[in-house]
CSV table of N, CA and C in Angstrom, one decimal:
chain,number,residue,atom,x,y,z
A,1,MET,N,-8.6,64.7,-25.1
A,1,MET,CA,-10.0,64.8,-24.9
A,1,MET,C,-10.5,65.9,-25.7
A,2,LYS,N,-11.6,65.7,-26.4
A,2,LYS,CA,-12.2,66.7,-27.3
A,2,LYS,C,-13.2,67.5,-26.5
A,3,ILE,N,-13.6,68.6,-27.1
A,3,ILE,CA,-14.6,69.5,-26.4
A,3,ILE,C,-15.9,68.8,-26.2
A,4,LYS,N,-16.3,68.0,-27.2
A,4,LYS,CA,-17.6,67.2,-27.1
A,4,LYS,C,-17.5,66.3,-25.9
A,5,ASP,N,-16.4,65.6,-25.7
A,5,ASP,CA,-16.3,64.8,-24.5
A,5,ASP,C,-16.3,65.5,-23.2
A,6,ILE,N,-15.7,66.7,-23.2
A,6,ILE,CA,-15.8,67.5,-22.0
A,6,ILE,C,-17.2,68.0,-21.7
A,7,ALA,N,-17.9,68.4,-22.7
A,7,ALA,CA,-19.3,68.8,-22.5
A,7,ALA,C,-20.2,67.6,-22.1
A,8,GLU,N,-19.9,66.4,-22.6
A,8,GLU,CA,-20.6,65.2,-22.1
A,8,GLU,C,-20.4,64.9,-20.7
A,9,ASN,N,-19.1,65.1,-20.3
A,9,ASN,CA,-18.8,64.8,-18.8
A,9,ASN,C,-19.5,65.8,-17.9
A,10,ILE,N,-19.6,67.1,-18.4
A,10,ILE,CA,-20.4,68.0,-17.6
A,10,ILE,C,-21.8,67.7,-17.5
A,11,ARG,N,-22.4,67.2,-18.6
A,11,ARG,CA,-23.8,66.8,-18.5
A,11,ARG,C,-24.0,65.6,-17.6
A,12,ASN,N,-23.0,64.7,-17.5
A,12,ASN,CA,-23.2,63.5,-16.7
A,12,ASN,C,-22.9,63.7,-15.2
A,13,ILE,N,-22.5,64.9,-14.8
A,13,ILE,CA,-22.3,65.1,-13.4
A,13,ILE,C,-23.7,65.2,-12.7
A,14,LYS,N,-23.8,64.4,-11.6
A,14,LYS,CA,-25.0,64.3,-10.9
A,14,LYS,C,-24.8,65.0,-9.5
A,15,LEU,N,-25.4,66.2,-9.5
A,15,LEU,CA,-25.3,66.9,-8.2
A,15,LEU,C,-26.1,66.3,-7.1
A,16,GLU,N,-27.1,65.6,-7.5
A,16,GLU,CA,-28.0,64.9,-6.5
A,16,GLU,C,-27.1,63.9,-5.7
A,17,ASP,N,-26.2,63.2,-6.4
A,17,ASP,CA,-25.3,62.3,-5.7
A,17,ASP,C,-24.5,63.0,-4.6
A,18,LEU,N,-24.0,64.1,-4.9
A,18,LEU,CA,-23.3,64.9,-4.0
A,18,LEU,C,-24.2,65.3,-2.8
A,19,ARG,N,-25.3,65.8,-3.2
A,19,ARG,CA,-26.3,66.2,-2.1
A,19,ARG,C,-26.6,65.1,-1.2
A,20,GLU,N,-26.8,63.9,-1.8
A,20,GLU,CA,-27.2,62.7,-1.1
A,20,GLU,C,-26.0,62.3,-0.1
A,21,ASN,N,-24.8,62.4,-0.6
A,21,ASN,CA,-23.7,62.0,0.2
A,21,ASN,C,-23.5,63.0,1.4
A,22,ILE,N,-23.8,64.3,1.1
A,22,ILE,CA,-23.7,65.3,2.2
A,22,ILE,C,-24.8,65.0,3.3
A,23,LYS,N,-26.0,64.7,2.8
A,23,LYS,CA,-27.1,64.5,3.7
A,23,LYS,C,-26.8,63.2,4.6
A,24,ASN,N,-26.3,62.2,4.0
A,24,ASN,CA,-26.0,60.9,4.7
A,24,ASN,C,-24.8,61.0,5.6
A,25,PHE,N,-24.0,62.0,5.4
A,25,PHE,CA,-22.8,62.1,6.2
A,25,PHE,C,-23.2,62.6,7.6
A,26,ASP,N,-22.8,61.8,8.5
A,26,ASP,CA,-23.1,62.0,10.0
A,26,ASP,C,-21.9,62.5,10.6
A,27,THR,N,-21.9,63.8,11.1
A,27,THR,CA,-20.7,64.4,11.6
A,27,THR,C,-20.3,63.8,13.0
A,28,GLU,N,-21.3,63.1,13.7
A,28,GLU,CA,-21.0,62.5,15.0
A,28,GLU,C,-20.2,61.3,14.8
A,29,GLN,N,-20.3,60.6,13.7
A,29,GLN,CA,-19.6,59.4,13.5
A,29,GLN,C,-18.4,59.6,12.6
A,30,LEU,N,-17.8,60.7,12.7
A,30,LEU,CA,-16.6,61.1,11.9
A,30,LEU,C,-15.4,60.2,12.3
A,31,ASN,N,-14.9,59.5,11.3
A,31,ASN,CA,-13.7,58.8,11.5
A,31,ASN,C,-12.9,58.8,10.2
A,32,ALA,N,-11.7,58.3,10.2
A,32,ALA,CA,-10.9,58.4,9.0
A,32,ALA,C,-11.5,57.7,7.8
A,33,GLU,N,-12.2,56.6,8.0
A,33,GLU,CA,-12.8,55.9,6.9
A,33,GLU,C,-14.0,56.7,6.2
A,34,ASN,N,-14.8,57.2,7.1
A,34,ASN,CA,-15.9,58.1,6.6
A,34,ASN,C,-15.4,59.3,5.9
A,35,LEU,N,-14.4,59.9,6.4
A,35,LEU,CA,-13.9,61.1,5.8
A,35,LEU,C,-13.3,60.8,4.5
A,36,ASP,N,-12.6,59.7,4.3
A,36,ASP,CA,-12.0,59.3,3.0
A,36,ASP,C,-13.1,59.0,2.0
A,37,GLN,N,-14.2,58.4,2.4
A,37,GLN,CA,-15.3,58.1,1.5
A,37,GLN,C,-15.9,59.4,1.1
A,38,PHE,N,-16.1,60.3,2.0
A,38,PHE,CA,-16.7,61.6,1.7
A,38,PHE,C,-15.8,62.4,0.7
A,39,LYS,N,-14.5,62.4,1.0
A,39,LYS,CA,-13.6,63.1,0.1
A,39,LYS,C,-13.6,62.5,-1.3
A,40,ASN,N,-13.6,61.2,-1.4
A,40,ASN,CA,-13.6,60.6,-2.7
A,40,ASN,C,-14.9,60.9,-3.5
A,41,ALA,N,-16.1,60.9,-2.7
A,41,ALA,CA,-17.3,61.3,-3.4
A,41,ALA,C,-17.3,62.7,-3.9
A,42,VAL,N,-16.8,63.6,-3.1
A,42,VAL,CA,-16.7,65.0,-3.5
A,42,VAL,C,-15.8,65.2,-4.7
A,43,VAL,N,-14.6,64.6,-4.6
A,43,VAL,CA,-13.6,64.7,-5.7
A,43,VAL,C,-14.2,64.1,-7.0
A,44,ARG,N,-14.9,63.0,-6.9
A,44,ARG,CA,-15.4,62.4,-8.1
A,44,ARG,C,-16.4,63.3,-8.8
A,45,VAL,N,-17.2,64.1,-8.0
A,45,VAL,CA,-18.2,65.0,-8.6
A,45,VAL,C,-17.7,66.3,-8.9
A,46,VAL,N,-16.9,66.9,-8.0
A,46,VAL,CA,-16.4,68.3,-8.2
A,46,VAL,C,-15.2,68.4,-9.1
A,47,ASN,N,-14.3,67.4,-9.2
A,47,ASN,CA,-13.1,67.5,-10.0
A,47,ASN,C,-13.4,67.8,-11.4
A,48,PRO,N,-14.3,67.1,-12.1
A,48,PRO,CA,-14.6,67.4,-13.5
A,48,PRO,C,-15.1,68.8,-13.7
A,49,VAL,N,-15.8,69.3,-12.7
A,49,VAL,CA,-16.4,70.7,-12.9
A,49,VAL,C,-15.2,71.7,-12.8
A,50,LEU,N,-14.3,71.5,-11.9
A,50,LEU,CA,-13.2,72.4,-11.7
A,50,LEU,C,-12.2,72.3,-12.9
A,51,LYS,N,-12.0,71.1,-13.5
A,51,LYS,CA,-11.1,71.0,-14.6
A,51,LYS,C,-11.7,71.4,-15.9
A,52,THR,N,-13.0,71.5,-16.0
A,52,THR,CA,-13.6,71.7,-17.3
A,52,THR,C,-13.2,73.1,-17.9
A,53,PRO,N,-13.2,74.2,-17.2
A,53,PRO,CA,-12.7,75.5,-17.8
A,53,PRO,C,-11.3,75.4,-18.3
A,54,ILE,N,-10.4,74.7,-17.6
A,54,ILE,CA,-9.0,74.6,-18.0
A,54,ILE,C,-8.9,73.8,-19.2
A,55,LEU,N,-9.7,72.7,-19.3
A,55,LEU,CA,-9.6,71.8,-20.5
A,55,LEU,C,-10.2,72.6,-21.7
A,56,ILE,N,-11.3,73.3,-21.5
A,56,ILE,CA,-11.9,74.0,-22.6
A,56,ILE,C,-10.9,75.1,-23.1
A,57,GLY,N,-10.3,75.8,-22.1
A,57,GLY,CA,-9.4,76.9,-22.5
A,57,GLY,C,-8.2,76.4,-23.2
A,58,SER,N,-7.6,75.3,-22.8
A,58,SER,CA,-6.5,74.7,-23.4
A,58,SER,C,-6.8,74.2,-24.8
A,59,LYS,N,-8.0,73.6,-25.0
A,59,LYS,CA,-8.4,73.1,-26.3
A,59,LYS,C,-8.6,74.3,-27.2
A,60,LEU,N,-9.3,75.4,-26.8
A,60,LEU,CA,-9.5,76.5,-27.6
A,60,LEU,C,-8.1,77.2,-28.0
A,61,PHE,N,-7.2,77.2,-27.1
A,61,PHE,CA,-5.9,77.8,-27.4
A,61,PHE,C,-5.2,76.9,-28.4
A,62,GLU,N,-5.3,75.6,-28.3
A,62,GLU,CA,-4.6,74.7,-29.3
A,62,GLU,C,-5.3,74.9,-30.7
A,63,MET,N,-6.6,75.1,-30.7
A,63,MET,CA,-7.2,75.2,-32.0
A,63,MET,C,-6.9,76.6,-32.6
A,64,SER,N,-6.8,77.6,-31.8
A,64,SER,CA,-6.6,79.0,-32.3
A,64,SER,C,-5.1,79.4,-32.4
A,65,ARG,N,-4.2,78.5,-31.9
A,65,ARG,CA,-2.8,78.8,-31.9
A,65,ARG,C,-2.2,79.2,-33.3
A,66,PRO,N,-2.5,78.5,-34.4
A,66,PRO,CA,-2.0,78.9,-35.7
A,66,PRO,C,-2.5,80.3,-36.1
A,67,ALA,N,-3.7,80.6,-35.8
A,67,ALA,CA,-4.2,81.9,-36.2
A,67,ALA,C,-3.6,83.0,-35.3
A,68,LEU,N,-3.4,82.7,-34.0
A,68,LEU,CA,-2.7,83.7,-33.2
A,68,LEU,C,-1.3,83.9,-33.6
A,69,GLU,N,-0.6,82.9,-34.0
A,69,GLU,CA,0.8,83.0,-34.5
A,69,GLU,C,0.9,83.9,-35.7
A,70,GLU,N,-0.1,83.7,-36.6
A,70,GLU,CA,-0.1,84.5,-37.9
A,70,GLU,C,-0.4,85.9,-37.6
A,71,ILE,N,-1.3,86.2,-36.6
A,71,ILE,CA,-1.6,87.6,-36.3
A,71,ILE,C,-0.4,88.3,-35.6
A,72,CYS,N,0.3,87.6,-34.7
A,72,CYS,CA,1.5,88.1,-34.1
A,72,CYS,C,2.6,88.3,-35.2
A,73,LEU,N,2.8,87.4,-36.1
A,73,LEU,CA,3.8,87.5,-37.1
A,73,LEU,C,3.5,88.7,-38.0
A,74,PHE,N,2.2,88.9,-38.3
A,74,PHE,CA,1.8,90.1,-39.1
A,74,PHE,C,2.2,91.4,-38.4
A,75,PHE,N,1.9,91.5,-37.1
A,75,PHE,CA,2.2,92.8,-36.4
A,75,PHE,C,3.7,93.0,-36.3
A,76,VAL,N,4.5,91.9,-36.1
A,76,VAL,CA,5.9,92.0,-36.0
A,76,VAL,C,6.5,92.5,-37.4
A,77,THR,N,6.0,91.8,-38.5
A,77,THR,CA,6.6,92.2,-39.8
A,77,THR,C,6.0,93.5,-40.3
A,78,CYS,N,4.8,93.8,-40.0
A,78,CYS,CA,4.2,95.0,-40.5
A,78,CYS,C,4.9,96.2,-40.0
A,79,PHE,N,5.2,96.2,-38.7
A,79,PHE,CA,5.9,97.4,-38.1
A,79,PHE,C,7.4,97.3,-38.2
A,80,GLY,N,8.0,96.2,-38.7
A,80,GLY,CA,9.4,96.1,-38.7
A,80,GLY,C,10.1,97.2,-39.5
A,81,PRO,N,9.7,97.5,-40.7
A,81,PRO,CA,10.4,98.5,-41.4
A,81,PRO,C,10.4,99.9,-40.7
A,82,TRP,N,9.3,100.1,-40.0
A,82,TRP,CA,9.1,101.4,-39.3
A,82,TRP,C,10.1,101.5,-38.1
A,83,TYR,N,10.4,100.3,-37.5
A,83,TYR,CA,11.4,100.3,-36.4
A,83,TYR,C,12.8,100.7,-37.0
A,84,PHE,N,13.1,100.2,-38.1
A,84,PHE,CA,14.4,100.5,-38.7
A,84,PHE,C,14.5,102.0,-39.2
A,85,LEU,N,13.4,102.5,-39.7
A,85,LEU,CA,13.4,103.9,-40.1
A,85,LEU,C,13.5,104.8,-38.9
A,86,LEU,N,12.8,104.4,-37.9
A,86,LEU,CA,12.9,105.2,-36.6
A,86,LEU,C,14.3,105.1,-36.0
A,87,LEU,N,14.9,104.0,-36.1
A,87,LEU,CA,16.3,103.8,-35.6
A,87,LEU,C,17.3,104.7,-36.4
A,88,CYS,N,17.0,104.8,-37.7
A,88,CYS,CA,17.9,105.7,-38.6
A,88,CYS,C,17.8,107.1,-38.1
A,89,TYR,N,16.5,107.6,-37.9
A,89,TYR,CA,16.3,108.9,-37.4
A,89,TYR,C,16.9,109.2,-36.0
A,90,LEU,N,16.7,108.2,-35.2
A,90,LEU,CA,17.3,108.3,-33.8
A,90,LEU,C,18.8,108.3,-33.8
A,91,SER,N,19.4,107.5,-34.7
A,91,SER,CA,20.9,107.5,-34.9
A,91,SER,C,21.4,108.9,-35.3
A,92,THR,N,20.8,109.5,-36.3
A,92,THR,CA,21.1,110.8,-36.7
A,92,THR,C,20.9,111.8,-35.6
A,93,ALA,N,19.8,111.7,-34.9
A,93,ALA,CA,19.6,112.7,-33.9
A,93,ALA,C,20.6,112.5,-32.7
A,94,LEU,N,21.0,111.3,-32.4
A,94,LEU,CA,22.0,111.1,-31.4
A,94,LEU,C,23.4,111.7,-31.7
A,95,ILE,N,23.8,111.6,-33.0
A,95,ILE,CA,25.0,112.2,-33.4
A,95,ILE,C,24.9,113.7,-33.4
A,96,THR,N,23.8,114.3,-33.9
A,96,THR,CA,23.6,115.7,-33.9
A,96,THR,C,23.6,116.2,-32.4
A,97,PHE,N,22.9,115.5,-31.6
A,97,PHE,CA,22.9,116.0,-30.2
A,97,PHE,C,24.2,115.9,-29.5
A,98,SER,N,25.0,114.9,-29.9
A,98,SER,CA,26.4,114.7,-29.3
A,98,SER,C,27.2,115.9,-29.8
A,99,LYS,N,27.1,116.3,-31.0
A,99,LYS,CA,27.9,117.5,-31.5
A,99,LYS,C,27.4,118.7,-30.7
A,100,TYR,N,26.1,118.9,-30.6
A,100,TYR,CA,25.6,120.0,-29.8
A,100,TYR,C,26.2,120.1,-28.4
A,101,LEU,N,26.1,118.9,-27.7
A,101,LEU,CA,26.6,118.9,-26.3
A,101,LEU,C,28.1,119.1,-26.3
A,102,SER,N,28.9,118.6,-27.2
A,102,SER,CA,30.3,118.8,-27.1
A,102,SER,C,30.6,120.3,-27.3
A,103,GLU,N,29.9,121.0,-28.2
A,103,GLU,CA,30.1,122.4,-28.4
A,103,GLU,C,29.6,123.2,-27.2
A,104,ARG,N,28.5,122.8,-26.7
A,104,ARG,CA,28.0,123.6,-25.5
A,104,ARG,C,28.8,123.4,-24.3
A,105,LEU,N,29.4,122.2,-24.1
A,105,LEU,CA,30.2,121.9,-22.9
A,105,LEU,C,31.7,122.1,-23.1
A,106,ASN,N,32.1,122.6,-24.3
A,106,ASN,CA,33.5,122.8,-24.6
A,106,ASN,C,34.3,121.6,-24.5
A,107,LYS,N,33.8,120.5,-25.0
A,107,LYS,CA,34.5,119.2,-24.9
A,107,LYS,C,34.9,118.8,-26.4
A,108,PRO,N,35.8,117.9,-26.5
A,108,PRO,CA,36.3,117.5,-27.9
A,108,PRO,C,35.1,116.8,-28.6
A,109,GLU,N,34.9,117.2,-29.8
A,109,GLU,CA,33.8,116.7,-30.6
A,109,GLU,C,34.0,115.3,-31.0
A,110,ALA,N,35.2,114.9,-31.3
A,110,ALA,CA,35.6,113.5,-31.7
A,110,ALA,C,35.2,112.5,-30.7
A,111,LEU,N,35.4,112.8,-29.4
A,111,LEU,CA,35.1,111.9,-28.3
A,111,LEU,C,33.6,111.7,-28.2
A,112,ALA,N,32.9,112.8,-28.3
A,112,ALA,CA,31.4,112.7,-28.2
A,112,ALA,C,30.8,111.9,-29.3
A,113,ILE,N,31.3,112.2,-30.5
A,113,ILE,CA,30.8,111.4,-31.7
A,113,ILE,C,31.2,109.9,-31.6
A,114,SER,N,32.4,109.6,-31.1
A,114,SER,CA,32.8,108.2,-31.0
A,114,SER,C,31.9,107.5,-30.0
A,115,ARG,N,31.5,108.2,-28.9
A,115,ARG,CA,30.6,107.6,-28.0
A,115,ARG,C,29.2,107.3,-28.6
A,116,ALA,N,28.8,108.3,-29.3
A,116,ALA,CA,27.4,108.2,-29.9
A,116,ALA,C,27.4,107.1,-30.9
A,117,VAL,N,28.5,107.0,-31.7
A,117,VAL,CA,28.6,105.9,-32.7
A,117,VAL,C,28.7,104.5,-32.0
A,118,ALA,N,29.4,104.4,-30.9
A,118,ALA,CA,29.4,103.2,-30.2
A,118,ALA,C,28.0,102.8,-29.7
A,119,ILE,N,27.3,103.7,-29.2
A,119,ILE,CA,25.9,103.5,-28.7
A,119,ILE,C,25.1,103.0,-29.9
A,120,ILE,N,25.2,103.7,-31.0
A,120,ILE,CA,24.4,103.3,-32.2
A,120,ILE,C,24.8,101.9,-32.7
A,121,ALA,N,26.1,101.6,-32.7
A,121,ALA,CA,26.6,100.3,-33.2
A,121,ALA,C,26.0,99.2,-32.3
A,122,ASN,N,26.1,99.4,-31.0
A,122,ASN,CA,25.5,98.4,-30.0
A,122,ASN,C,24.0,98.2,-30.3
A,123,THR,N,23.3,99.3,-30.5
A,123,THR,CA,21.8,99.3,-30.7
A,123,THR,C,21.5,98.5,-32.0
A,124,TRP,N,22.2,98.9,-33.1
A,124,TRP,CA,22.0,98.2,-34.4
A,124,TRP,C,22.3,96.8,-34.3
A,125,SER,N,23.4,96.5,-33.7
A,125,SER,CA,23.9,95.1,-33.6
A,125,SER,C,22.8,94.2,-32.8
A,126,ALA,N,22.4,94.8,-31.7
A,126,ALA,CA,21.4,94.1,-30.8
A,126,ALA,C,20.1,93.9,-31.6
A,127,LEU,N,19.7,95.0,-32.3
A,127,LEU,CA,18.4,94.9,-33.0
A,127,LEU,C,18.4,93.9,-34.1
A,128,THR,N,19.5,93.9,-34.9
A,128,THR,CA,19.6,93.0,-36.0
A,128,THR,C,19.8,91.5,-35.5
A,129,SER,N,20.4,91.4,-34.4
A,129,SER,CA,20.6,90.0,-33.9
A,129,SER,C,19.2,89.5,-33.4
A,130,LEU,N,18.5,90.4,-32.7
A,130,LEU,CA,17.2,90.0,-32.2
A,130,LEU,C,16.1,89.9,-33.2
A,131,TYR,N,16.1,90.8,-34.1
A,131,TYR,CA,15.0,90.8,-35.1
A,131,TYR,C,15.2,89.8,-36.2
A,132,HIS,N,16.5,89.7,-36.7
A,132,HIS,CA,16.8,88.8,-37.8
A,132,HIS,C,17.6,87.6,-37.4
A,133,ASN,N,17.9,87.4,-36.1
A,133,ASN,CA,18.7,86.3,-35.7
A,133,ASN,C,20.0,86.3,-36.5
A,134,GLN,N,20.6,87.5,-36.6
A,134,GLN,CA,21.7,87.6,-37.5
A,134,GLN,C,23.0,87.3,-36.8
A,135,THR,N,23.8,86.4,-37.5
A,135,THR,CA,25.1,86.1,-37.0
A,135,THR,C,26.1,86.2,-38.2
A,136,PHE,N,27.4,86.4,-37.9
A,136,PHE,CA,28.4,86.6,-38.9
A,136,PHE,C,29.5,85.6,-38.7
A,137,GLU,N,30.0,85.0,-39.7
A,137,GLU,CA,31.1,84.1,-39.6
A,137,GLU,C,32.2,84.7,-40.5
A,138,GLY,N,33.4,84.5,-40.1
A,138,GLY,CA,34.5,85.0,-40.9
A,138,GLY,C,34.9,86.5,-40.7
A,139,LEU,N,34.4,87.1,-39.7
A,139,LEU,CA,34.8,88.5,-39.5
A,139,LEU,C,36.3,88.7,-39.3
A,140,GLU,N,37.0,87.7,-39.0
A,140,GLU,CA,38.4,87.8,-38.8
A,140,GLU,C,39.1,88.0,-40.2
A,141,HIS,N,38.4,87.7,-41.3
A,141,HIS,CA,39.0,87.9,-42.6
A,141,HIS,C,38.9,89.3,-43.1
A,142,ILE,N,38.1,90.1,-42.4
A,142,ILE,CA,38.0,91.5,-42.8
A,142,ILE,C,39.1,92.3,-42.1
A,143,PRO,N,40.0,92.9,-42.8
A,143,PRO,CA,41.2,93.6,-42.2
A,143,PRO,C,40.8,94.7,-41.3
A,144,LYS,N,41.6,94.9,-40.2
A,144,LYS,CA,41.3,96.0,-39.3
A,144,LYS,C,42.0,97.3,-39.7
A,145,ASP,N,43.1,97.2,-40.3
A,145,ASP,CA,43.9,98.4,-40.6
A,145,ASP,C,43.9,98.8,-42.0
A,146,SER,N,43.4,98.0,-42.9
A,146,SER,CA,43.5,98.4,-44.3
A,146,SER,C,42.1,98.3,-44.9
A,147,ALA,N,42.0,98.6,-46.2
A,147,ALA,CA,40.7,98.7,-46.8
A,147,ALA,C,40.2,97.2,-47.2
A,148,ALA,N,39.0,97.1,-47.5
A,148,ALA,CA,38.4,95.8,-47.9
A,148,ALA,C,37.2,96.1,-48.8
A,149,LEU,N,37.0,95.3,-49.7
A,149,LEU,CA,35.9,95.4,-50.6
A,149,LEU,C,34.8,94.4,-50.2
A,150,LEU,N,33.7,94.9,-49.8
A,150,LEU,CA,32.6,94.0,-49.4
A,150,LEU,C,31.5,94.0,-50.5
A,151,VAL,N,31.3,92.9,-51.1
A,151,VAL,CA,30.2,92.8,-52.1
A,151,VAL,C,29.0,92.2,-51.4
A,152,TRP,N,27.9,93.0,-51.5
A,152,TRP,CA,26.7,92.7,-50.7
A,152,TRP,C,25.5,92.8,-51.6
A,153,TYR,N,24.6,91.9,-51.5
A,153,TYR,CA,23.3,92.1,-52.2
A,153,TYR,C,22.2,91.8,-51.2
A,154,HIS,N,21.3,92.7,-51.3
A,154,HIS,CA,20.1,92.6,-50.4
A,154,HIS,C,19.0,93.5,-51.1
A,155,GLY,N,17.9,93.4,-50.5
A,155,GLY,CA,16.7,94.2,-51.1
A,155,GLY,C,16.9,95.7,-50.9
A,156,PRO,N,15.8,96.4,-51.0
A,156,PRO,CA,15.9,97.9,-50.9
A,156,PRO,C,16.4,98.5,-49.6
A,157,VAL,N,16.2,97.7,-48.5
A,157,VAL,CA,16.7,98.2,-47.2
A,157,VAL,C,17.8,97.3,-46.7
A,158,PRO,N,19.1,97.7,-46.8
A,158,PRO,CA,20.2,96.8,-46.4
A,158,PRO,C,20.4,96.7,-44.9
A,159,VAL,N,19.4,96.1,-44.2
A,159,VAL,CA,19.5,96.0,-42.8
A,159,VAL,C,20.6,95.1,-42.4
A,160,ASP,N,20.8,94.0,-43.1
A,160,ASP,CA,21.9,93.1,-42.8
A,160,ASP,C,23.2,93.8,-42.9
A,161,TYR,N,23.4,94.7,-43.8
A,161,TYR,CA,24.6,95.4,-44.0
A,161,TYR,C,24.8,96.4,-42.8
A,162,PHE,N,23.8,97.0,-42.3
A,162,PHE,CA,23.9,97.8,-41.1
A,162,PHE,C,24.4,97.0,-39.9
A,163,GLY,N,23.8,95.8,-39.8
A,163,GLY,CA,24.3,94.9,-38.7
A,163,GLY,C,25.8,94.5,-38.9
A,164,LEU,N,26.2,94.3,-40.1
A,164,LEU,CA,27.6,93.9,-40.3
A,164,LEU,C,28.5,95.1,-40.0
A,165,VAL,N,28.2,96.3,-40.4
A,165,VAL,CA,29.0,97.4,-40.1
A,165,VAL,C,29.0,97.7,-38.6
A,166,ALA,N,27.9,97.5,-37.9
A,166,ALA,CA,27.9,97.6,-36.5
A,166,ALA,C,28.8,96.6,-35.8
A,167,LYS,N,28.8,95.3,-36.3
A,167,LYS,CA,29.6,94.3,-35.7
A,167,LYS,C,31.1,94.6,-35.9
A,168,ILE,N,31.4,95.1,-37.1
A,168,ILE,CA,32.8,95.4,-37.4
A,168,ILE,C,33.3,96.6,-36.5
A,169,TYR,N,32.4,97.6,-36.4
A,169,TYR,CA,32.8,98.7,-35.5
A,169,TYR,C,33.0,98.3,-34.1
A,170,LYS,N,32.1,97.4,-33.6
A,170,LYS,CA,32.3,96.9,-32.2
A,170,LYS,C,33.6,96.1,-32.1
A,171,ARG,N,33.9,95.3,-33.1
A,171,ARG,CA,35.1,94.5,-33.1
A,171,ARG,C,36.3,95.3,-33.0
A,172,ASP,N,36.3,96.4,-33.8
A,172,ASP,CA,37.6,97.3,-33.8
A,172,ASP,C,37.5,98.3,-32.7
């Protein structure tokens, strides 16, 4: 149903018919048949009025959906690089803070740093999976105990590589 049709239906509603039905309705002769007739008359007149805002709203949403999707996509991609830059700074700050805490609490530094790196790996892995829908196949071919040469090409910010390193760290 188009918005023109909805507007035409609104114009065709006759409130006088509803008023006439209410005036003619005799409460003393109330029975199931009269009540059903009255309900039907009210529903016929009131139902289009109640459905009209919903229909107009859904039609406007359908018409503006492509523009809304583009606006949302712009904001997600516009701020995306800043999320990764912020995550780089937070990763560095977490490792520095872990070193500080291990020194302050007289705990082994290696344990604190390994916990910080595990948190960072989980965060990077989750973010790259969520943001880029990143998945890896063949991780079992990368050796756990020896060296490997990974040839990688990507643009100026190798976010995919960060996700790969995080997955390998989590795997091992």
